[in-house]
């Protein structure tokens, strides 16, 4: 079975060993050795068992014989005796503290030794009471950052990012699909509704054997630590690595009602129950009833149809008017991945990307796209290798040469220009004139006041070369809050000037947030979906961008990169001053 221990679990164990050793004051070279072996395991391109069997893991850099022994132990038993020994010796709260950004091992040891703090609640109390700030080299600011770090750690432990949850769900369903008696499986809950943060993994199993029978077989899956029953058709699986998933079993005849109930959201289900009642039905115990008569719902479409509704896509089930729309045939024709003709926003080796223009272009072409908008960083982003005008000229030549070779596929010349503090873009008009399109993004000075930040963005939109505001709020999920902005003013100005707002599909950003993207849509602003790829693998981000666009009720015509390459370029250039005019 596949969902046993995978490379990520093993890498995590090795990384933990490194942290424990570091906290114990172990020699730095030993700590570094474990960290690099964790990285080596995590970047394996094949299943870990295979890499052990064919000897490729033993040959990889940073993996010595003692590490191999640990890896074998973790893969066969699900745990590491070394890690368990270390766990006995180090207070677990100290390891939790390592996850707080800005709090390194030296500081943690000092906090522990001087204040006797050995848990996150203790740490929080010490920060609030001013005991941390009084330590040498700490100060008030550090104490505040630590409090902020504890808060975001709390958020992080409750939620996981959508792309991680999606991958976990895929592994798990692959294993569940193999169980005897399982007809099909469906990922439901937050993952199916494509929520950017997922609280719980939930999977529905449609089975032709009793739930108890399914549960018995589940318990035999390798890597399962515990089965915690909540009722006769629901069970919580806990895995050896600490993660968990809820499994709901249903019979085929009631699958529609169960899938609906398990997919949510609460708001959608409450409104659906009200609607059902107005039609003489009741939703009760994850089944549909008319009086005392059970109504069979083998799938969700049957269920919605019985209630006089069009089938509502899972992404729209947030109680935002979708039931009224489904009752009147007014559900939007949501954008799909196949509508997207161009991939926008990617970084190449000329700034901070991992692949060349050609590698990205070929990957985009193979994925079925018609064009690729290359947008490296601009000159003030010196750390990210931003391009000066001379490099822009050279990149343009390289793109012309590639376009001559690539036949039907087209590479567009773009830039991700920094929006400077005064709202100006990072280049003079004569440089921007040579490009096909321009993204403007804020990458610095996030702490400006709401008023100044809003002015900064509004005045950027007056630049006739700007086409797209990149990651408009600057949020990093579970890591950085959006900067303060008067978003209504931004959306109105975007609609008035024809500057599009990006749904940045980097799984850590997903910015605009889908709730905000819906507001931008209502305000009349155009949207683009940007991969913000820093390598070939990142091009696949756009799927998450499509998910967010669908949650925002967006149709293809509202998204600028569903246009053909030439339409997109004329769209981009329509704001520019006419030559000689
Ligand atoms: Zn950016
Ligand atoms: Zn970028």
mmCIF file with all atom_site columns, C-alpha atoms and ligand atoms in Angstrom, residues 345 347 375 377 416 441 443 471 504 532 534, ligand 2:
data_model
loop_
_atom_site.group_PDB
_atom_site.id
_atom_site.type_symbol
_atom_site.label_atom_id
_atom_site.label_alt_id
_atom_site.label_comp_id
_atom_site.label_asym_id
_atom_site.label_entity_id
_atom_site.label_seq_id
_atom_site.pdbx_PDB_ins_code
_atom_site.Cartn_x
_atom_site.Cartn_y
_atom_site.Cartn_z
_atom_site.occupancy
_atom_site.B_iso_or_equiv
_atom_site.pdbx_formal_charge
_atom_site.auth_seq_id
_atom_site.auth_comp_id
_atom_site.auth_asym_id
_atom_site.auth_atom_id
_atom_site.pdbx_PDB_model_num
ATOM   1  C  CA  . UNK A 1 345 ? 4.014  35.930 -14.618 1.00 0.00 ? 345 UNK A CA  1
ATOM   2  C  CA  . UNK A 1 347 ? 10.638 34.298 -13.592 1.00 0.00 ? 347 UNK A CA  1
ATOM   3  C  CA  . UNK A 1 375 ? 8.188  38.695 -16.294 1.00 0.00 ? 375 UNK A CA  1
ATOM   4  C  CA  . UNK A 1 377 ? 12.041 41.208 -11.566 1.00 0.00 ? 377 UNK A CA  1
ATOM   5  C  CA  . UNK A 1 416 ? 7.343  42.446 -13.010 1.00 0.00 ? 416 UNK A CA  1
ATOM   6  C  CA  . UNK A 1 441 ? 3.981  44.732 -7.866  1.00 0.00 ? 441 UNK A CA  1
ATOM   7  C  CA  . UNK A 1 443 ? 7.825  44.227 -2.943  1.00 0.00 ? 443 UNK A CA  1
ATOM   8  C  CA  . UNK A 1 471 ? -0.324 39.971 -5.912  1.00 0.00 ? 471 UNK A CA  1
ATOM   9  C  CA  . UNK A 1 504 ? -1.534 35.272 -8.059  1.00 0.00 ? 504 UNK A CA  1
ATOM   10 C  CA  . UNK A 1 532 ? 4.279  33.490 -10.429 1.00 0.00 ? 532 UNK A CA  1
ATOM   11 C  CA  . UNK A 1 534 ? 10.022 30.479 -10.442 1.00 0.00 ? 534 UNK A CA  1
HETATM 12 ZN ZN1 . LIG B 2 .   ? 6.755  37.251 -9.294  1.00 0.00 ? 2   LIG B ZN1 1
#
